Amino acid sequence: MAMLKTIKTSINDTKEALDGIKQSMNGVKEELDTLKGNLAKVQEQAKDKPAKLKSSLSYLKLGIADAKATVSETKQGVAEVKDAGKDREPAGSLIAGAEFIREKSGFKLKRAGEVIGEITYAEGPEADMWMANHTYVKPEHRGGSVAKLLLDRLVEEARMEGKMIFPVCSYVRAQFKRHDEYRDVWHEY
């Protein structure tokens, strides 16, 4: 009988051990379910990270472009100071006889058939947005007010058509940052 009692006790101990194992397994199962949920959240967030990183890199590139534009403008200013007094066509006479030519996506400033400068834009992702993407003034006409005249003409047109301007072009972006007069048409990023 003692042996039956020992076997019975062993069986009960084994049942208790199995119940403990089942409880442990249920706990592990719950932890796995929690980990699966957390993993799904991490994967969801990881999907957004490349886009956010790409967006951050784009803004960084814009900042670098701004810095380069500032350096370029400074160099241009130094060159203009060096050129002071040389026989250059003053901005006032440059503008006399020049005319704005409206094109599909921008404006050109021409005089006697020669393009002096241009500013262009592309339609933006929103119907009321233009992305100013390019400003160019021929080297021999830089340092005057040609680029500013072109920008002012673009801004005037944007106001008339109810458009906002996203400055992709470094010159336009720099002018928008410096002059509050453009604030009403500036679509800031």
mmCIF file of C-alpha atoms in Angstrom:
data_model
loop_
_atom_site.group_PDB
_atom_site.id
_atom_site.type_symbol
_atom_site.label_atom_id
_atom_site.label_comp_id
_atom_site.label_asym_id
_atom_site.label_seq_id
_atom_site.Cartn_x
_atom_site.Cartn_y
_atom_site.Cartn_z
ATOM 1 C CA MET A 1 0.000 0.000 0.000
ATOM 2 C CA ALA A 2 2.800 2.323 0.663
ATOM 3 C CA MET A 3 3.876 1.817 -2.876
ATOM 4 C CA LEU A 4 0.411 2.750 -4.222
ATOM 5 C CA LYS A 5 0.460 5.835 -2.082
ATOM 6 C CA THR A 6 3.892 6.774 -3.452
ATOM 7 C CA ILE A 7 2.711 6.207 -7.063
ATOM 8 C CA LYS A 8 -0.440 8.254 -6.390
ATOM 9 C CA THR A 9 1.668 11.053 -4.935
ATOM 10 C CA SER A 10 4.002 10.831 -7.931
ATOM 11 C CA ILE A 11 1.044 11.049 -10.316
ATOM 12 C CA ASN A 12 -0.351 14.065 -8.434
ATOM 13 C CA ASP A 13 3.084 15.697 -8.456
ATOM 14 C CA THR A 14 3.346 15.011 -12.196
ATOM 15 C CA LYS A 15 -0.147 16.512 -12.771
ATOM 16 C CA GLU A 16 0.838 19.592 -10.785
ATOM 17 C CA ALA A 17 4.066 19.847 -12.773
ATOM 18 C CA LEU A 18 2.109 19.515 -16.048
ATOM 19 C CA ASP A 19 -0.335 22.208 -14.897
ATOM 20 C CA GLY A 20 2.644 24.442 -14.105
ATOM 21 C CA ILE A 21 4.127 23.704 -17.537
ATOM 22 C CA LYS A 22 0.759 24.512 -19.187
ATOM 23 C CA GLN A 23 0.600 27.815 -17.305
ATOM 24 C CA SER A 24 4.174 28.606 -18.337
ATOM 25 C CA MET A 25 3.343 27.719 -21.953
ATOM 26 C CA ASN A 26 0.270 29.986 -21.834
ATOM 27 C CA GLY A 27 2.466 32.794 -20.460
ATOM 28 C CA VAL A 28 5.013 32.233 -23.242
ATOM 29 C CA LYS A 29 2.190 32.191 -25.784
ATOM 30 C CA GLU A 30 0.845 35.528 -24.448
ATOM 31 C CA GLU A 31 4.345 37.030 -24.589
ATOM 32 C CA LEU A 32 4.756 35.805 -28.176
ATOM 33 C CA ASP A 33 1.428 37.386 -29.135
ATOM 34 C CA THR A 34 2.541 40.666 -27.530
ATOM 35 C CA LEU A 35 5.889 40.469 -29.356
ATOM 36 C CA LYS A 36 4.093 39.802 -32.657
ATOM 37 C CA GLY A 37 1.947 42.883 -32.090
ATOM 38 C CA ASN A 38 5.027 44.977 -31.249
ATOM 39 C CA LEU A 39 6.844 43.631 -34.301
ATOM 40 C CA ALA A 40 3.884 44.596 -36.503
ATOM 41 C CA LYS A 41 3.994 48.129 -35.047
ATOM 42 C CA VAL A 42 7.758 48.354 -35.615
ATOM 43 C CA GLN A 43 7.352 47.137 -39.204
ATOM 44 C CA GLU A 44 4.606 49.723 -39.754
ATOM 45 C CA GLN A 45 6.831 52.482 -38.379
ATOM 46 C CA ALA A 46 9.808 51.227 -40.401
ATOM 47 C CA LYS A 47 7.774 51.680 -43.583
ATOM 48 C CA ASP A 48 7.449 55.411 -42.797
ATOM 49 C CA LYS A 49 11.108 55.894 -41.863
ATOM 50 C CA PRO A 50 12.568 55.829 -45.410
ATOM 51 C CA ALA A 51 10.034 58.443 -46.519
ATOM 52 C CA LYS A 52 10.753 60.600 -43.463
ATOM 53 C CA LEU A 53 14.489 60.133 -43.960
ATOM 54 C CA LYS A 54 14.159 60.983 -47.648
ATOM 55 C CA SER A 55 12.139 64.077 -46.746
ATOM 56 C CA SER A 56 14.756 65.126 -44.185
ATOM 57 C CA LEU A 57 17.499 64.633 -46.769
ATOM 58 C CA SER A 58 15.557 66.764 -49.249
ATOM 59 C CA TYR A 59 15.315 69.598 -46.732
ATOM 60 C CA LEU A 60 19.011 69.213 -45.981
ATOM 61 C CA LYS A 61 19.784 69.437 -49.705
ATOM 62 C CA LEU A 62 17.647 72.585 -49.938
ATOM 63 C CA GLY A 63 19.634 74.082 -47.048
ATOM 64 C CA ILE A 64 22.901 73.210 -48.772
ATOM 65 C CA ALA A 65 21.584 74.736 -52.002
ATOM 66 C CA ASP A 66 20.713 77.908 -50.053
ATOM 67 C CA ALA A 67 24.239 78.053 -48.666
ATOM 68 C CA LYS A 68 25.717 77.547 -52.139
ATOM 69 C CA ALA A 69 23.445 80.272 -53.534
ATOM 70 C CA THR A 70 24.575 82.645 -50.791
ATOM 71 C CA VAL A 71 28.227 81.874 -51.549
ATOM 72 C CA SER A 72 27.562 82.369 -55.261
ATOM 73 C CA GLU A 73 25.792 85.685 -54.623
ATOM 74 C CA THR A 74 28.695 86.811 -52.436
ATOM 75 C CA LYS A 75 31.184 85.902 -55.159
ATOM 76 C CA GLN A 76 29.049 87.733 -57.693
ATOM 77 C CA GLY A 77 28.973 90.784 -55.425
ATOM 78 C CA VAL A 78 32.768 90.708 -55.094
ATOM 79 C CA ALA A 79 33.090 90.464 -58.879
ATOM 80 C CA GLU A 80 30.736 93.422 -59.290
ATOM 81 C CA VAL A 81 32.820 95.513 -56.918
ATOM 82 C CA LYS A 82 35.921 94.590 -58.918
ATOM 83 C CA ASP A 83 34.089 95.502 -62.147
ATOM 84 C CA ALA A 84 32.941 98.907 -60.821
ATOM 85 C CA GLY A 85 33.930 101.635 -63.225
ATOM 86 C CA LYS A 86 34.504 99.321 -66.169
ATOM 87 C CA ASP A 87 32.522 99.862 -69.330
ATOM 88 C CA ARG A 88 29.460 97.808 -68.476
ATOM 89 C CA GLU A 89 25.956 98.430 -69.507
ATOM 90 C CA PRO A 90 24.085 99.894 -66.518
ATOM 91 C CA ALA A 91 20.888 98.175 -65.425
ATOM 92 C CA GLY A 92 18.780 101.239 -66.287
ATOM 93 C CA SER A 93 19.696 101.164 -69.950
ATOM 94 C CA LEU A 94 19.394 97.387 -69.994
ATOM 95 C CA ILE A 95 15.759 97.614 -69.006
ATOM 96 C CA ALA A 96 15.020 100.386 -71.509
ATOM 97 C CA GLY A 97 13.702 98.751 -74.631
ATOM 98 C CA ALA A 98 13.425 95.318 -72.983
ATOM 99 C CA GLU A 99 10.134 93.455 -72.873
ATOM 100 C CA PHE A 100 8.703 90.536 -70.926
ATOM 101 C CA ILE A 101 7.630 87.575 -73.021
ATOM 102 C CA ARG A 102 5.096 85.253 -71.384
ATOM 103 C CA GLU A 103 5.700 81.612 -72.183
ATOM 104 C CA LYS A 104 3.828 78.459 -71.265
ATOM 105 C CA SER A 105 5.699 78.075 -67.992
ATOM 106 C CA GLY A 106 7.525 81.294 -67.306
ATOM 107 C CA PHE A 107 8.804 84.620 -68.547
ATOM 108 C CA LYS A 108 11.737 85.808 -70.601
ATOM 109 C CA LEU A 109 13.156 89.296 -70.686
ATOM 110 C CA LYS A 110 14.221 90.160 -74.235
ATOM 111 C CA ARG A 111 15.768 93.195 -75.832
ATOM 112 C CA ALA A 112 16.385 93.443 -79.557
ATOM 113 C CA GLY A 113 15.567 89.744 -79.941
ATOM 114 C CA GLU A 114 18.193 88.699 -77.388
ATOM 115 C CA VAL A 115 17.131 86.810 -74.269
ATOM 116 C CA ILE A 116 18.643 88.638 -71.320
ATOM 117 C CA GLY A 117 17.150 86.403 -68.639
ATOM 118 C CA GLU A 118 14.372 83.980 -67.830
ATOM 119 C CA ILE A 119 12.390 82.540 -64.945
ATOM 120 C CA THR A 120 10.435 79.303 -65.226
ATOM 121 C CA TYR A 121 8.017 77.275 -63.158
ATOM 122 C CA ALA A 122 6.244 73.931 -63.252
ATOM 123 C CA GLU A 123 2.717 73.173 -62.172
ATOM 124 C CA GLY A 124 2.758 71.947 -58.576
ATOM 125 C CA PRO A 125 1.149 68.865 -57.094
ATOM 126 C CA GLU A 126 -1.762 71.077 -56.014
ATOM 127 C CA ALA A 127 -3.845 73.010 -58.556
ATOM 128 C CA ASP A 128 -3.090 76.375 -56.934
ATOM 129 C CA MET A 129 0.698 75.920 -56.806
ATOM 130 C CA TRP A 130 3.596 76.756 -59.084
ATOM 131 C CA MET A 131 7.085 75.428 -58.402
ATOM 132 C CA ALA A 132 9.557 78.159 -59.397
ATOM 133 C CA ASN A 133 12.367 75.950 -60.653
ATOM 134 C CA HIS A 134 14.817 78.095 -62.639
ATOM 135 C CA THR A 135 16.124 81.644 -62.876
ATOM 136 C CA TYR A 136 18.835 82.577 -65.331
ATOM 137 C CA VAL A 137 20.459 85.863 -66.330
ATOM 138 C CA LYS A 138 23.144 86.002 -69.019
ATOM 139 C CA PRO A 139 26.538 86.565 -67.361
ATOM 140 C CA GLU A 140 27.126 89.917 -69.021
ATOM 141 C CA HIS A 141 23.831 91.222 -67.568
ATOM 142 C CA ARG A 142 24.192 89.935 -64.005
ATOM 143 C CA GLY A 143 24.535 92.242 -61.059
ATOM 144 C CA GLY A 144 21.693 94.521 -62.031
ATOM 145 C CA SER A 145 18.052 93.992 -61.340
ATOM 146 C CA VAL A 146 17.181 91.546 -64.117
ATOM 147 C CA ALA A 147 16.594 88.499 -61.893
ATOM 148 C CA LYS A 148 14.517 90.550 -59.447
ATOM 149 C CA LEU A 149 12.431 91.979 -62.305
ATOM 150 C CA LEU A 150 11.747 88.467 -63.559
ATOM 151 C CA LEU A 151 10.816 87.259 -60.078
ATOM 152 C CA ASP A 152 8.536 90.249 -59.528
ATOM 153 C CA ARG A 153 6.801 89.527 -62.840
ATOM 154 C CA LEU A 154 6.258 85.885 -61.856
ATOM 155 C CA VAL A 155 4.908 86.909 -58.435
ATOM 156 C CA GLU A 156 2.578 89.464 -60.025
ATOM 157 C CA GLU A 157 1.190 86.774 -62.348
ATOM 158 C CA ALA A 158 0.805 84.322 -59.446
ATOM 159 C CA ARG A 159 -1.199 86.899 -57.491
ATOM 160 C CA MET A 160 -3.459 87.575 -60.487
ATOM 161 C CA GLU A 161 -4.099 83.855 -60.974
ATOM 162 C CA GLY A 162 -4.448 83.018 -57.262
ATOM 163 C CA LYS A 163 -1.383 80.767 -57.231
ATOM 164 C CA MET A 164 1.128 80.037 -54.482
ATOM 165 C CA ILE A 165 4.810 79.622 -55.362
ATOM 166 C CA PHE A 166 6.992 76.831 -53.993
ATOM 167 C CA PRO A 167 10.583 78.064 -54.466
ATOM 168 C CA VAL A 168 12.643 75.164 -55.825
ATOM 169 C CA CYS A 169 15.107 77.563 -57.465
ATOM 170 C CA SER A 170 17.768 78.690 -54.973
ATOM 171 C CA TYR A 171 17.556 82.327 -56.125
ATOM 172 C CA VAL A 172 13.781 82.468 -55.644
ATOM 173 C CA ARG A 173 14.040 80.725 -52.267
ATOM 174 C CA ALA A 174 16.728 83.175 -51.112
ATOM 175 C CA GLN A 175 14.648 86.191 -52.209
ATOM 176 C CA PHE A 176 11.520 84.828 -50.520
ATOM 177 C CA LYS A 177 13.475 84.425 -47.284
ATOM 178 C CA ARG A 178 14.916 87.952 -47.479
ATOM 179 C CA HIS A 179 11.824 89.918 -48.520
ATOM 180 C CA ASP A 180 8.467 89.898 -46.734
ATOM 181 C CA GLU A 181 6.801 91.340 -49.842
ATOM 182 C CA TYR A 182 6.585 87.781 -51.225
ATOM 183 C CA ARG A 183 5.072 86.227 -48.085
ATOM 184 C CA ASP A 184 1.514 86.201 -49.519
ATOM 185 C CA VAL A 185 2.463 83.914 -52.426
ATOM 186 C CA TRP A 186 5.134 81.785 -50.697
ATOM 187 C CA HIS A 187 4.179 78.145 -50.251
ATOM 188 C CA GLU A 188 6.684 77.267 -47.503
ATOM 189 C CA TYR A 189 8.005 73.727 -47.135
#
